[in-house]
Amino acid sequence: MSNFAPLRLASYNIRAGLGSDLRRDPLRVLAAVAAFKADIVALQEADFRLGERPSALPRELIESHTGLRALPVAENDVSLGWHGIALLAKPSLVAQNVHRYPLPGLEPRGAVAVDLPGLRVVGVHLGLLRRSRRLQLDHIREELDALPELPTVILGDFNEWSRRVGLGRLARRYTILTPGRTFPSNLPVAALDRVAHCEHLRVKMLTVPRAAKGSHPSDHLPILAEVQGA
């Protein structure tokens, strides 16, 4: 059982700040994140892909613009995340443990799990091929099963176009919520962004504020949820 107050969680593939209008504007992304009024935000594609993978967002402006701080998931001083996955959280939420998982598949992919008081938050960005995604979901489930038990929520870009197949390996342990179509942001046809949670949590999907999606700062729309103990 978990003993924390309800938390607002968001997930957003920010495409390194490149909007649907093909204009790169990190401040537009930060404005969208601020509009979530979330306690925790999982970002995908938060870093550029080349070299040391520098952050796509100005680190020095994140807290002043959003009220959130980057949790320590990066392995160097220039990246915001790991494999492009970053976790932002209210300053009162302190990471107790960070777990980084390289994932199998044809593309370099990873997952990040952070243990907070009473809650484990896992950020994911799965591969483009279903065969790779299935291997990755098996790996994530096995790694999480090996950790000390803690109520767990998984959120991110699952890259799965089907609402019926492809995620069964995760569904064996977690309830998967598909809040709606999120890609592409200007005319969404695919529900790529999802939330999964264990039986010890209750998760309710929330409506994303219009201010967070009106200008399409990315090619994905964000998702927003409230999580609390079951």
mmCIF file of C-alpha atoms in Angstrom:
data_model
loop_
_atom_site.group_PDB
_atom_site.id
_atom_site.type_symbol
_atom_site.label_atom_id
_atom_site.label_comp_id
_atom_site.label_asym_id
_atom_site.label_seq_id
_atom_site.Cartn_x
_atom_site.Cartn_y
_atom_site.Cartn_z
ATOM 1 C CA MET A 1 0.000 0.000 0.000
ATOM 2 C CA SER A 2 1.179 3.556 -0.680
ATOM 3 C CA ASN A 3 0.862 6.439 1.710
ATOM 4 C CA PHE A 4 1.309 9.564 -0.407
ATOM 5 C CA ALA A 5 -1.173 12.301 -1.253
ATOM 6 C CA PRO A 6 -2.620 12.250 -4.799
ATOM 7 C CA LEU A 7 -0.059 13.340 -7.375
ATOM 8 C CA ARG A 8 -0.478 14.780 -10.861
ATOM 9 C CA LEU A 9 1.741 13.036 -13.410
ATOM 10 C CA ALA A 10 2.316 14.006 -17.021
ATOM 11 C CA SER A 11 4.152 12.450 -19.928
ATOM 12 C CA TYR A 12 5.303 14.329 -23.005
ATOM 13 C CA ASN A 13 7.466 13.413 -25.977
ATOM 14 C CA ILE A 14 8.886 16.858 -26.694
ATOM 15 C CA ARG A 15 10.800 15.956 -29.891
ATOM 16 C CA ALA A 16 13.794 17.939 -28.627
ATOM 17 C CA GLY A 17 11.677 21.099 -28.742
ATOM 18 C CA LEU A 18 10.767 20.839 -32.430
ATOM 19 C CA GLY A 19 7.118 21.764 -32.894
ATOM 20 C CA SER A 20 4.630 20.560 -35.485
ATOM 21 C CA ASP A 21 5.364 23.834 -37.310
ATOM 22 C CA LEU A 22 9.030 22.687 -37.570
ATOM 23 C CA ARG A 23 10.097 25.553 -35.330
ATOM 24 C CA ARG A 24 12.381 24.661 -32.426
ATOM 25 C CA ASP A 25 11.286 26.594 -29.349
ATOM 26 C CA PRO A 26 12.281 25.189 -25.945
ATOM 27 C CA LEU A 27 10.525 28.003 -24.104
ATOM 28 C CA ARG A 28 7.265 26.958 -25.750
ATOM 29 C CA VAL A 29 7.829 23.464 -24.349
ATOM 30 C CA LEU A 30 8.477 24.845 -20.861
ATOM 31 C CA ALA A 31 5.260 26.879 -21.047
ATOM 32 C CA ALA A 32 3.335 23.725 -21.926
ATOM 33 C CA VAL A 33 4.946 21.811 -19.044
ATOM 34 C CA ALA A 34 4.072 24.628 -16.633
ATOM 35 C CA ALA A 35 0.425 24.437 -17.728
ATOM 36 C CA PHE A 36 0.203 20.808 -16.582
ATOM 37 C CA LYS A 37 0.554 21.968 -12.942
ATOM 38 C CA ALA A 38 2.008 18.504 -12.420
ATOM 39 C CA ASP A 39 4.061 17.101 -9.566
ATOM 40 C CA ILE A 40 6.062 14.820 -11.877
ATOM 41 C CA VAL A 41 6.619 15.033 -15.635
ATOM 42 C CA ALA A 42 8.228 12.295 -17.726
ATOM 43 C CA LEU A 43 9.795 13.666 -20.902
ATOM 44 C CA GLN A 44 10.937 11.739 -23.944
ATOM 45 C CA GLU A 45 13.394 13.093 -26.530
ATOM 46 C CA ALA A 46 14.535 15.609 -23.930
ATOM 47 C CA ASP A 47 18.108 15.525 -25.268
ATOM 48 C CA PHE A 48 19.626 15.823 -28.707
ATOM 49 C CA ARG A 49 20.817 12.516 -30.140
ATOM 50 C CA LEU A 50 24.357 13.403 -31.213
ATOM 51 C CA GLY A 51 27.616 13.548 -29.272
ATOM 52 C CA GLU A 52 27.158 13.735 -25.516
ATOM 53 C CA ARG A 53 23.409 14.187 -26.051
ATOM 54 C CA PRO A 54 23.074 17.759 -24.716
ATOM 55 C CA SER A 55 19.775 18.846 -23.214
ATOM 56 C CA ALA A 56 17.202 20.242 -25.631
ATOM 57 C CA LEU A 57 15.838 22.457 -22.837
ATOM 58 C CA PRO A 58 17.732 25.238 -21.042
ATOM 59 C CA ARG A 59 18.460 23.590 -17.685
ATOM 60 C CA GLU A 60 18.877 26.929 -15.922
ATOM 61 C CA LEU A 61 15.310 27.962 -16.827
ATOM 62 C CA ILE A 62 13.408 24.788 -16.004
ATOM 63 C CA GLU A 63 12.632 25.517 -12.369
ATOM 64 C CA SER A 64 11.863 29.227 -12.850
ATOM 65 C CA HIS A 65 9.485 28.460 -15.732
ATOM 66 C CA THR A 66 7.829 25.274 -14.436
ATOM 67 C CA GLY A 67 8.430 24.975 -10.686
ATOM 68 C CA LEU A 68 10.032 21.573 -11.331
ATOM 69 C CA ARG A 69 13.563 20.234 -11.069
ATOM 70 C CA ALA A 70 15.271 17.535 -13.097
ATOM 71 C CA LEU A 71 15.700 14.320 -11.137
ATOM 72 C CA PRO A 72 19.251 12.881 -11.336
ATOM 73 C CA VAL A 73 18.782 10.374 -14.153
ATOM 74 C CA ALA A 74 21.483 11.720 -16.520
ATOM 75 C CA GLU A 75 24.971 10.224 -16.441
ATOM 76 C CA ASN A 76 26.786 13.388 -17.523
ATOM 77 C CA ASP A 77 26.600 17.132 -16.970
ATOM 78 C CA VAL A 78 25.166 18.095 -20.351
ATOM 79 C CA SER A 79 22.177 15.742 -20.700
ATOM 80 C CA LEU A 80 18.842 16.299 -19.021
ATOM 81 C CA GLY A 81 17.916 12.625 -19.230
ATOM 82 C CA TRP A 82 19.139 9.160 -20.147
ATOM 83 C CA HIS A 83 18.439 7.822 -23.622
ATOM 84 C CA GLY A 84 16.465 11.051 -23.936
ATOM 85 C CA ILE A 85 14.171 10.197 -21.004
ATOM 86 C CA ALA A 86 14.056 12.876 -18.306
ATOM 87 C CA LEU A 87 11.975 13.119 -15.149
ATOM 88 C CA LEU A 88 11.037 16.500 -13.694
ATOM 89 C CA ALA A 89 9.533 16.762 -10.221
ATOM 90 C CA LYS A 90 8.499 19.228 -7.562
ATOM 91 C CA PRO A 91 11.479 20.145 -5.340
ATOM 92 C CA SER A 92 9.819 18.385 -2.395
ATOM 93 C CA LEU A 93 10.009 15.038 -4.236
ATOM 94 C CA VAL A 94 13.504 13.669 -3.719
ATOM 95 C CA ALA A 95 14.840 10.651 -5.595
ATOM 96 C CA GLN A 96 15.878 7.869 -3.220
ATOM 97 C CA ASN A 97 17.160 5.500 -5.920
ATOM 98 C CA VAL A 98 17.647 5.725 -9.692
ATOM 99 C CA HIS A 99 17.636 2.628 -11.908
ATOM 100 C CA ARG A 100 18.737 2.835 -15.564
ATOM 101 C CA TYR A 101 17.905 -0.018 -17.913
ATOM 102 C CA PRO A 102 19.378 -0.360 -21.406
ATOM 103 C CA LEU A 103 16.729 -2.086 -23.511
ATOM 104 C CA PRO A 104 17.147 -4.768 -26.200
ATOM 105 C CA GLY A 105 16.204 -4.123 -29.810
ATOM 106 C CA LEU A 106 17.576 -2.729 -33.054
ATOM 107 C CA GLU A 107 17.672 0.895 -31.829
ATOM 108 C CA PRO A 108 19.414 2.203 -28.713
ATOM 109 C CA ARG A 109 16.632 2.561 -26.151
ATOM 110 C CA GLY A 110 16.391 2.763 -22.376
ATOM 111 C CA ALA A 111 14.028 3.010 -19.431
ATOM 112 C CA VAL A 112 14.518 4.931 -16.192
ATOM 113 C CA ALA A 113 12.964 4.104 -12.821
ATOM 114 C CA VAL A 114 13.129 6.531 -9.900
ATOM 115 C CA ASP A 115 12.110 5.613 -6.363
ATOM 116 C CA LEU A 116 10.318 8.449 -4.579
ATOM 117 C CA PRO A 117 8.722 8.283 -1.119
ATOM 118 C CA GLY A 118 5.943 5.707 -1.536
ATOM 119 C CA LEU A 119 6.075 5.567 -5.342
ATOM 120 C CA ARG A 120 8.258 4.284 -8.165
ATOM 121 C CA VAL A 121 7.976 6.252 -11.422
ATOM 122 C CA VAL A 122 9.238 4.655 -14.618
ATOM 123 C CA GLY A 123 9.810 6.632 -17.809
ATOM 124 C CA VAL A 124 9.906 4.736 -21.098
ATOM 125 C CA HIS A 125 10.322 5.376 -24.809
ATOM 126 C CA LEU A 126 9.933 2.101 -26.659
ATOM 127 C CA GLY A 127 11.231 1.143 -30.087
ATOM 128 C CA LEU A 128 9.615 1.558 -33.478
ATOM 129 C CA LEU A 129 9.371 -2.180 -34.210
ATOM 130 C CA ARG A 130 6.829 -4.341 -32.383
ATOM 131 C CA ARG A 131 9.313 -7.192 -32.054
ATOM 132 C CA SER A 132 11.705 -4.832 -30.260
ATOM 133 C CA ARG A 133 8.919 -3.410 -28.101
ATOM 134 C CA ARG A 134 7.949 -6.880 -26.925
ATOM 135 C CA LEU A 135 11.539 -7.653 -25.936
ATOM 136 C CA GLN A 136 11.746 -4.287 -24.189
ATOM 137 C CA LEU A 137 8.518 -4.818 -22.237
ATOM 138 C CA ASP A 138 9.722 -8.255 -21.103
ATOM 139 C CA HIS A 139 12.987 -6.706 -19.948
ATOM 140 C CA ILE A 140 11.301 -3.824 -18.110
ATOM 141 C CA ARG A 141 8.871 -6.151 -16.350
ATOM 142 C CA GLU A 142 11.651 -8.518 -15.282
ATOM 143 C CA GLU A 143 13.859 -5.698 -13.997
ATOM 144 C CA LEU A 144 11.018 -4.130 -12.016
ATOM 145 C CA ASP A 145 10.046 -7.519 -10.564
ATOM 146 C CA ALA A 146 13.615 -7.860 -9.262
ATOM 147 C CA LEU A 147 13.447 -4.579 -7.293
ATOM 148 C CA PRO A 148 12.109 -4.229 -3.744
ATOM 149 C CA GLU A 149 8.336 -3.881 -3.983
ATOM 150 C CA LEU A 150 7.066 -0.327 -4.321
ATOM 151 C CA PRO A 151 3.837 0.945 -5.928
ATOM 152 C CA THR A 152 4.792 1.571 -9.545
ATOM 153 C CA VAL A 153 3.531 3.704 -12.397
ATOM 154 C CA ILE A 154 5.014 3.529 -15.903
ATOM 155 C CA LEU A 155 4.464 6.311 -18.405
ATOM 156 C CA GLY A 156 5.825 7.455 -21.696
ATOM 157 C CA ASP A 157 5.804 6.958 -25.440
ATOM 158 C CA PHE A 158 5.034 3.269 -25.995
ATOM 159 C CA ASN A 159 5.156 3.666 -29.803
ATOM 160 C CA GLU A 160 2.368 1.094 -30.158
ATOM 161 C CA TRP A 161 -0.287 1.997 -32.719
ATOM 162 C CA SER A 162 -2.674 -0.830 -31.871
ATOM 163 C CA ARG A 163 -5.115 -0.590 -28.956
ATOM 164 C CA ARG A 164 -5.587 -4.391 -28.928
ATOM 165 C CA VAL A 165 -2.210 -6.074 -29.333
ATOM 166 C CA GLY A 166 1.460 -5.448 -28.669
ATOM 167 C CA LEU A 167 1.435 -4.617 -24.935
ATOM 168 C CA GLY A 168 0.310 -7.956 -23.495
ATOM 169 C CA ARG A 169 3.668 -8.632 -21.876
ATOM 170 C CA LEU A 170 3.196 -5.600 -19.649
ATOM 171 C CA ALA A 171 -0.516 -6.230 -19.080
ATOM 172 C CA ARG A 172 0.383 -9.394 -17.150
ATOM 173 C CA ARG A 173 1.488 -7.207 -14.243
ATOM 174 C CA TYR A 174 0.057 -3.753 -14.874
ATOM 175 C CA THR A 175 -3.165 -2.038 -15.868
ATOM 176 C CA ILE A 176 -2.533 -0.096 -19.088
ATOM 177 C CA LEU A 177 -4.453 3.109 -19.732
ATOM 178 C CA THR A 178 -4.703 4.525 -23.230
ATOM 179 C CA PRO A 179 -6.022 8.058 -22.722
ATOM 180 C CA GLY A 180 -6.574 8.912 -26.375
ATOM 181 C CA ARG A 181 -4.885 9.785 -29.630
ATOM 182 C CA THR A 182 -1.699 11.775 -29.184
ATOM 183 C CA PHE A 183 0.162 11.572 -32.507
ATOM 184 C CA PRO A 184 0.627 13.549 -34.653
ATOM 185 C CA SER A 185 -0.325 16.560 -32.574
ATOM 186 C CA ASN A 186 -1.925 18.579 -35.381
ATOM 187 C CA LEU A 187 -4.296 15.727 -36.352
ATOM 188 C CA PRO A 188 -3.949 12.831 -33.881
ATOM 189 C CA VAL A 189 -4.617 9.343 -35.233
ATOM 190 C CA ALA A 190 -2.511 7.128 -32.914
ATOM 191 C CA ALA A 191 -2.581 6.607 -29.140
ATOM 192 C CA LEU A 192 1.173 6.212 -28.663
ATOM 193 C CA ASP A 193 1.449 7.753 -25.190
ATOM 194 C CA ARG A 194 0.150 5.701 -22.264
ATOM 195 C CA VAL A 195 0.196 5.041 -18.537
ATOM 196 C CA ALA A 196 0.503 1.673 -16.799
ATOM 197 C CA HIS A 197 0.141 1.064 -13.069
ATOM 198 C CA CYS A 198 0.311 -1.746 -10.542
ATOM 199 C CA GLU A 199 -2.610 -2.995 -8.455
ATOM 200 C CA HIS A 200 -1.580 -0.875 -5.462
ATOM 201 C CA LEU A 201 -2.397 2.374 -7.244
ATOM 202 C CA ARG A 202 -5.459 4.116 -8.584
ATOM 203 C CA VAL A 203 -4.891 6.222 -11.666
ATOM 204 C CA LYS A 204 -7.375 8.628 -13.241
ATOM 205 C CA MET A 205 -6.686 10.260 -16.574
ATOM 206 C CA LEU A 206 -7.136 14.046 -16.612
ATOM 207 C CA THR A 207 -7.885 16.487 -19.389
ATOM 208 C CA VAL A 208 -4.777 18.273 -20.593
ATOM 209 C CA PRO A 209 -5.146 22.064 -20.214
ATOM 210 C CA ARG A 210 -5.687 23.794 -23.527
ATOM 211 C CA ALA A 211 -2.682 26.028 -22.851
ATOM 212 C CA ALA A 212 -0.451 22.945 -22.858
ATOM 213 C CA LYS A 213 -1.397 21.770 -26.340
ATOM 214 C CA GLY A 214 -2.736 24.695 -28.326
ATOM 215 C CA SER A 215 0.481 25.701 -30.051
ATOM 216 C CA HIS A 216 1.751 22.137 -30.684
ATOM 217 C CA PRO A 217 5.278 22.512 -29.263
ATOM 218 C CA SER A 218 5.937 18.903 -30.371
ATOM 219 C CA ASP A 219 4.601 16.324 -32.811
ATOM 220 C CA HIS A 220 3.048 14.522 -29.801
ATOM 221 C CA LEU A 221 0.306 15.705 -27.480
ATOM 222 C CA PRO A 222 0.970 15.293 -23.751
ATOM 223 C CA ILE A 223 -1.020 13.105 -21.352
ATOM 224 C CA LEU A 224 -1.939 13.917 -17.758
ATOM 225 C CA ALA A 225 -3.072 11.687 -14.877
ATOM 226 C CA GLU A 226 -3.712 11.660 -11.140
ATOM 227 C CA VAL A 227 -2.263 8.799 -9.124
ATOM 228 C CA GLN A 228 -2.941 7.754 -5.532
ATOM 229 C CA GLY A 229 -2.833 4.667 -3.362
ATOM 230 C CA ALA A 230 -5.470 2.004 -3.934
#
